[in-house]
PDB file of C-alpha atoms in Angstrom:
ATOM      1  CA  UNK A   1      21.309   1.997  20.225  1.00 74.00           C
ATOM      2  CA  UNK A   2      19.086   4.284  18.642  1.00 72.00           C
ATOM      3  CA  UNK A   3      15.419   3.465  18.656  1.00 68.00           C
ATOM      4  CA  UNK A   4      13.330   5.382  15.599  1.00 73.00           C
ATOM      5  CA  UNK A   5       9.892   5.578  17.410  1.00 82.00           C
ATOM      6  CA  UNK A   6       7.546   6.478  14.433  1.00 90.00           C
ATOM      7  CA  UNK A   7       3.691   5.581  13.846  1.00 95.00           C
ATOM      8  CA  UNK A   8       3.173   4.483  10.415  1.00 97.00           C
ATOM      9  CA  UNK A   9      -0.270   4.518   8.384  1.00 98.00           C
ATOM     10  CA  UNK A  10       0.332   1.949   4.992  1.00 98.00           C
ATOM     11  CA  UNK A  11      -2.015   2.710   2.721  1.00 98.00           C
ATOM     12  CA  UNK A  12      -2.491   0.404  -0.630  1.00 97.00           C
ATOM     13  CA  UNK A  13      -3.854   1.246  -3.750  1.00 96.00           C
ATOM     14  CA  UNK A  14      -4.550  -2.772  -4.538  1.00 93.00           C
ATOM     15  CA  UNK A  15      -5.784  -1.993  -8.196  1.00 91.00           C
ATOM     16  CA  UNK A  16      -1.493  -0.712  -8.684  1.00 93.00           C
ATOM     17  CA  UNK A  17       0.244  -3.337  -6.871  1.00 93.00           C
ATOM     18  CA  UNK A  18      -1.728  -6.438  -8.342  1.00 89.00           C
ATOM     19  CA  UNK A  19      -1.180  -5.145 -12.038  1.00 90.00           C
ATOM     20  CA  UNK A  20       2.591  -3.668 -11.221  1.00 92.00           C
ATOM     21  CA  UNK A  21       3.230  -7.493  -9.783  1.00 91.00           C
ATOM     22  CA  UNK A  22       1.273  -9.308 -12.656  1.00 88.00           C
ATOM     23  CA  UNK A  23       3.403  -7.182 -15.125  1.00 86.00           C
ATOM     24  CA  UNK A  24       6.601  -8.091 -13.396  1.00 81.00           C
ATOM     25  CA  UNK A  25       5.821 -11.972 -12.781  1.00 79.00           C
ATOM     26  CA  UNK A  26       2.560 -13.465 -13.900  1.00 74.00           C
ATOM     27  CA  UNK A  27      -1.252 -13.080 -13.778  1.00 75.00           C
ATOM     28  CA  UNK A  28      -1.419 -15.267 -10.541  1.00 78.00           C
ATOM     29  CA  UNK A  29       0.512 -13.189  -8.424  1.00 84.00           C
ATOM     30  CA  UNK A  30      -0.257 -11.293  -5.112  1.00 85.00           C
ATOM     31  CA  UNK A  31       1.555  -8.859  -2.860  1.00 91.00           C
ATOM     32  CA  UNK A  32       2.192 -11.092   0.159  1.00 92.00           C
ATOM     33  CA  UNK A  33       1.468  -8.582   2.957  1.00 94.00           C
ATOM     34  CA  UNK A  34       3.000 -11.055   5.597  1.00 93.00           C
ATOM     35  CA  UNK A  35       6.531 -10.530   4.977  1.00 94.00           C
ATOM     36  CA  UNK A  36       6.497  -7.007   2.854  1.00 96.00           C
ATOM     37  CA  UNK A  37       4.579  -4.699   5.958  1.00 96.00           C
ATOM     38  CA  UNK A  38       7.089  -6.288   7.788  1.00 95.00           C
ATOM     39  CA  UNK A  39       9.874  -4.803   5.365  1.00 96.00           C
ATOM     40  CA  UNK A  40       8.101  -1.678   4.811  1.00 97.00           C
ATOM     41  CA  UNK A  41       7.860  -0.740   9.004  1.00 95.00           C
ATOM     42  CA  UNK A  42      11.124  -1.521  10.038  1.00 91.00           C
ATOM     43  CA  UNK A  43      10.550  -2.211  13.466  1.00 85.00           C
ATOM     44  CA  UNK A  44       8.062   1.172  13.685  1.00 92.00           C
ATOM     45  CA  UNK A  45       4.326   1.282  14.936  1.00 93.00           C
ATOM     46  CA  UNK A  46       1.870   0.376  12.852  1.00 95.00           C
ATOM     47  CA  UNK A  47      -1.194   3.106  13.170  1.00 94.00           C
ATOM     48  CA  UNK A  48      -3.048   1.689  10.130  1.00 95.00           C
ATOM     49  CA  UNK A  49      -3.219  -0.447   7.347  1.00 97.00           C
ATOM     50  CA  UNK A  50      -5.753  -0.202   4.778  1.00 97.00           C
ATOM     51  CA  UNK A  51      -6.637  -1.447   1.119  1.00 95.00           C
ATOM     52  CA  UNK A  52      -7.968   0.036  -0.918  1.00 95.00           C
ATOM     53  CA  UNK A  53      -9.275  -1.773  -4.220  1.00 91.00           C
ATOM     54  CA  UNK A  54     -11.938  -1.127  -7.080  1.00 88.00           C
ATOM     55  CA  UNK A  55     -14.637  -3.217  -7.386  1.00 78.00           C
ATOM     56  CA  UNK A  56     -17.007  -5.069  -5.449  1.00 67.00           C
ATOM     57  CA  UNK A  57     -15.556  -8.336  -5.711  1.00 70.00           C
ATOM     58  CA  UNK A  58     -12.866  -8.600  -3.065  1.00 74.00           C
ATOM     59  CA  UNK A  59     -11.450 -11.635  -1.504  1.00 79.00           C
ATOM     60  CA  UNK A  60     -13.164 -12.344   1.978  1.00 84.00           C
ATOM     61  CA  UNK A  61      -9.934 -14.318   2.865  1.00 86.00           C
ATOM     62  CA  UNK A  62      -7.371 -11.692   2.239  1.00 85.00           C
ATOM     63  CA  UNK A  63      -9.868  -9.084   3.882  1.00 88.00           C
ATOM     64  CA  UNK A  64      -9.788 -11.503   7.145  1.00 91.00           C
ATOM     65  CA  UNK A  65      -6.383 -12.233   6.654  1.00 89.00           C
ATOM     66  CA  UNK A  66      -5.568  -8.306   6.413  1.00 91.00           C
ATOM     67  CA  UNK A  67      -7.256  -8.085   9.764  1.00 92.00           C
ATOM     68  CA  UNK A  68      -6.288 -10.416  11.749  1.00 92.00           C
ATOM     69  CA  UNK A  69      -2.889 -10.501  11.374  1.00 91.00           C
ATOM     70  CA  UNK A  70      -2.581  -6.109  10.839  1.00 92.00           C
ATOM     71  CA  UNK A  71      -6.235  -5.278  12.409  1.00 92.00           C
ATOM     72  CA  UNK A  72      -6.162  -3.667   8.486  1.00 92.00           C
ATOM     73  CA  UNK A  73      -9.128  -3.250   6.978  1.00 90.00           C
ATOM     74  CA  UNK A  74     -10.545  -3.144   2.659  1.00 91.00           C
ATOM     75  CA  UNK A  75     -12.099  -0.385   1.206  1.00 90.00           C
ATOM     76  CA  UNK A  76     -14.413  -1.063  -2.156  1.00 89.00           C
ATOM     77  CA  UNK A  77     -13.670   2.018  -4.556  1.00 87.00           C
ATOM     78  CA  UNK A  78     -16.646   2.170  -6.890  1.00 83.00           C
ATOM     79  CA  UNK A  79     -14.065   3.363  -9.658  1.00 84.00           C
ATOM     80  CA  UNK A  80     -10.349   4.089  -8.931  1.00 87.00           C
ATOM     81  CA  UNK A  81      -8.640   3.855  -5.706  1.00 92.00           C
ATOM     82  CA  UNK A  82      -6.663   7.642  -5.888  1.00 93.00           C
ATOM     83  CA  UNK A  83      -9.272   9.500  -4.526  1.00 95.00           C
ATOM     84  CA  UNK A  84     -10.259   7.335  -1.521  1.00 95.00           C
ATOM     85  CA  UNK A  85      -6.937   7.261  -0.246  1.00 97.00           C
ATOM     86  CA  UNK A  86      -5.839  10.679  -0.798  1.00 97.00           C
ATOM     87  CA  UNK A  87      -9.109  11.755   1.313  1.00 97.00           C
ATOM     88  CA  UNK A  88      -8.191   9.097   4.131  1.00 97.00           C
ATOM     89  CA  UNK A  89      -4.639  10.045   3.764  1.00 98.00           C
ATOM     90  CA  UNK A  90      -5.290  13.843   4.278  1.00 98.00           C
ATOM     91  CA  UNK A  91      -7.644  12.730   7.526  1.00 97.00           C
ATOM     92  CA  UNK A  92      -5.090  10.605   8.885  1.00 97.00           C
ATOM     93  CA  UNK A  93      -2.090  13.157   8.706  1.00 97.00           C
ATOM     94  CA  UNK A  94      -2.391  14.907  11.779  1.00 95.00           C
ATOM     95  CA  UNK A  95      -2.584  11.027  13.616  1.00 96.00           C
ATOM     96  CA  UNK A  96       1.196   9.686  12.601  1.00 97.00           C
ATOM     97  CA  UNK A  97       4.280  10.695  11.409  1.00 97.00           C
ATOM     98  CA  UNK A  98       4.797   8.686   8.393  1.00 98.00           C
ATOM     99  CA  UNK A  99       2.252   7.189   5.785  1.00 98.00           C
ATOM    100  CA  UNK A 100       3.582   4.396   2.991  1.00 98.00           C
ATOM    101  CA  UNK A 101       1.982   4.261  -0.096  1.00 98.00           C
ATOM    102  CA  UNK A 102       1.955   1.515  -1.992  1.00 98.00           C
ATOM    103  CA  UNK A 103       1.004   2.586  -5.553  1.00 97.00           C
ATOM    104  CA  UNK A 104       3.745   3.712  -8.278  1.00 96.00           C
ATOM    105  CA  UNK A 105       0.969   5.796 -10.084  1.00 96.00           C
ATOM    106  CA  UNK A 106       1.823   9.130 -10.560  1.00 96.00           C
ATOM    107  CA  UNK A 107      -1.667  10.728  -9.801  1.00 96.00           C
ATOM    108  CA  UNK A 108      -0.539  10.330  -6.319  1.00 98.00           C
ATOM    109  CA  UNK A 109       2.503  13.402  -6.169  1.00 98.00           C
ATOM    110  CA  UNK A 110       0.453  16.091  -5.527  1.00 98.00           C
ATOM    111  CA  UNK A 111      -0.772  14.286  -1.970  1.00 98.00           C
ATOM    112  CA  UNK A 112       3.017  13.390  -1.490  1.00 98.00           C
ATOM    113  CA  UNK A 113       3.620  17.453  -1.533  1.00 98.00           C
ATOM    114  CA  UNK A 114       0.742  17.707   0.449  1.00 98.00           C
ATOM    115  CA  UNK A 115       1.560  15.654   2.884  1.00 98.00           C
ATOM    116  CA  UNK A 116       5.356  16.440   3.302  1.00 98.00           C
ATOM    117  CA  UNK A 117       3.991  20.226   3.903  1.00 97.00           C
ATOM    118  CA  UNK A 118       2.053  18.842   6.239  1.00 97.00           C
ATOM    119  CA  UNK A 119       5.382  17.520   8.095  1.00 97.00           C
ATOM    120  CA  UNK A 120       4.235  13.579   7.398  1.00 98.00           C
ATOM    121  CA  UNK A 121       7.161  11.784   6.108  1.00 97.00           C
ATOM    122  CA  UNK A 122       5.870  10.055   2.900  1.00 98.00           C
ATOM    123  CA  UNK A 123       7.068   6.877   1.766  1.00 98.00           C
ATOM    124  CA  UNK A 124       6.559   4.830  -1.574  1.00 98.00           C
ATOM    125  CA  UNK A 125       6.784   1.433  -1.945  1.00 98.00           C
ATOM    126  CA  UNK A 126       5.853   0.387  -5.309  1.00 97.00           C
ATOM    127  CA  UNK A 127       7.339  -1.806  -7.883  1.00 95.00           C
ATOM    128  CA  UNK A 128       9.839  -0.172  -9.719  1.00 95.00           C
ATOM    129  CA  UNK A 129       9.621  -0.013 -13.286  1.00 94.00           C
ATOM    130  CA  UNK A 130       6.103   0.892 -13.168  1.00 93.00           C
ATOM    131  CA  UNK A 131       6.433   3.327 -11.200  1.00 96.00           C
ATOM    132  CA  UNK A 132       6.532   7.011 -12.335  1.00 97.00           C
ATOM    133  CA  UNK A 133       9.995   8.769 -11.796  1.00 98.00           C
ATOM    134  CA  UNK A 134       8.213  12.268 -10.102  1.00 98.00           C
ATOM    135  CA  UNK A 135       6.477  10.027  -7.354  1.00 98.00           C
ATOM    136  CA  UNK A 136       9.478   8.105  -6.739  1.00 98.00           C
ATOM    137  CA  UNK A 137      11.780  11.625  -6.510  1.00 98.00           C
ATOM    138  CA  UNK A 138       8.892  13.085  -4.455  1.00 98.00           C
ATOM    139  CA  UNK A 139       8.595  11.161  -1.627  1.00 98.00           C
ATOM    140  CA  UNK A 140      11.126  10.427   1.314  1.00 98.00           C
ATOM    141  CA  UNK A 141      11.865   6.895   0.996  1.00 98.00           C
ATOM    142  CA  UNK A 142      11.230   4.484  -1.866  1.00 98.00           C
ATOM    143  CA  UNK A 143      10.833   0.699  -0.964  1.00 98.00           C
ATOM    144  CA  UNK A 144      11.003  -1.604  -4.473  1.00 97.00           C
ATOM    145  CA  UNK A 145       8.464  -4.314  -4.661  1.00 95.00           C
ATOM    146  CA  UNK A 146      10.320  -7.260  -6.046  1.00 92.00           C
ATOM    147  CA  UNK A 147       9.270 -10.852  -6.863  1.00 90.00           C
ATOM    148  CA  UNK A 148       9.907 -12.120  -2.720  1.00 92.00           C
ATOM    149  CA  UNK A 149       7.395  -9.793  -2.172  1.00 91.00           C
ATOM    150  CA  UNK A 150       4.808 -12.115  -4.217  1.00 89.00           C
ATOM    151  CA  UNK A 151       3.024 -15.454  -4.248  1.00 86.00           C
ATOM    152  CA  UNK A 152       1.288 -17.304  -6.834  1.00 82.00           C
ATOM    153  CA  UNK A 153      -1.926 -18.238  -6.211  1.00 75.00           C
ATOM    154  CA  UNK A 154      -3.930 -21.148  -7.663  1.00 70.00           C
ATOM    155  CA  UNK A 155      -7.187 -19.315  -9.356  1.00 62.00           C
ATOM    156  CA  UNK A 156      -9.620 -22.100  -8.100  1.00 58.00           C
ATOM    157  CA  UNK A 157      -8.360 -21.691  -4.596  1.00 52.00           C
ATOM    158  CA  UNK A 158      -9.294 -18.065  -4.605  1.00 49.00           C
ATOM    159  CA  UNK A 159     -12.490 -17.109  -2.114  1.00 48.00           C
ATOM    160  CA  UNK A 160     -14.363 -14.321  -3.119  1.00 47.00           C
TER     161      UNK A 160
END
């Protein structure tokens, strides 16, 4: 038996995934982390998971949920996500061997090259028909974000 001992960094551009899912299923949809970081690892290490989302309204509940159960952590962008994570993501290179992305947006393939040069394997996971062609040919792996990787959520229930 072979045993691939990697340390991954998943890094989420929530701003992507919610509208990629919303566009795919309905507006009352959200990525449900529990069983898709478990897809995206594989049985690897998990360095570090973090979201990062514009806005200042973000959901105390998923950012406790998000911790507790991945010690991740949420990152406000005060406009778009792209350049928060590409700085963390450039920080973090030298710390593990692979780094998922979860974000189909094509402003994202020059940090993929980056990276890569940088010996990182690079990983997308995005869903797929929103996501641009170069980013998908770009990176190393590409993980589809499909409908089991949602849940609807009842718009009262939501905490902010």
């Amino acid at each position: 038996m072979i045993k691939i001992d990697q340390c991954v960094a998943i890094l989420i551009d929530g701003n992507n995934i919610e509208r990629s899912l919303q566009s795919l299923m309905n507006k009352n949809v959200l990525a449900n982390f529990d069983t898709l970081v478990p897809r995206l690892l594989s049985d690897r290490a998990l360095n570090r998971l973090v979201y990062f989302r514009e806005g200042k309204e973000i959901s105390a509940k998923l950012a406790e949920r998000l911790h507790e159960n991945f010690h991740g952590s949420v990152i406000p962008c005060h406009k778009s996500a792209d350049i928060p994570l590409t700085i963390f993501a450039t920080q973090i290179a030298q710390k593990v061997d692979t780094i998922i992305i979860l974000s189909g947006d094509s402003d994202y393939v020059e940090l993929v090259r980056y990276l890569k040069s940088r010996g990182v394997r690079v990983e997308i996971a995005a869903v797929k028909k929103n996501a641009a062609a170069v980013l998908i040919d770009e990176a190393d792996h590409f993980t589809s974000i499909t409908e089991e990787d949602a849940f609807e959520y009842s718009p009262s229930l939501v905490v902010k």
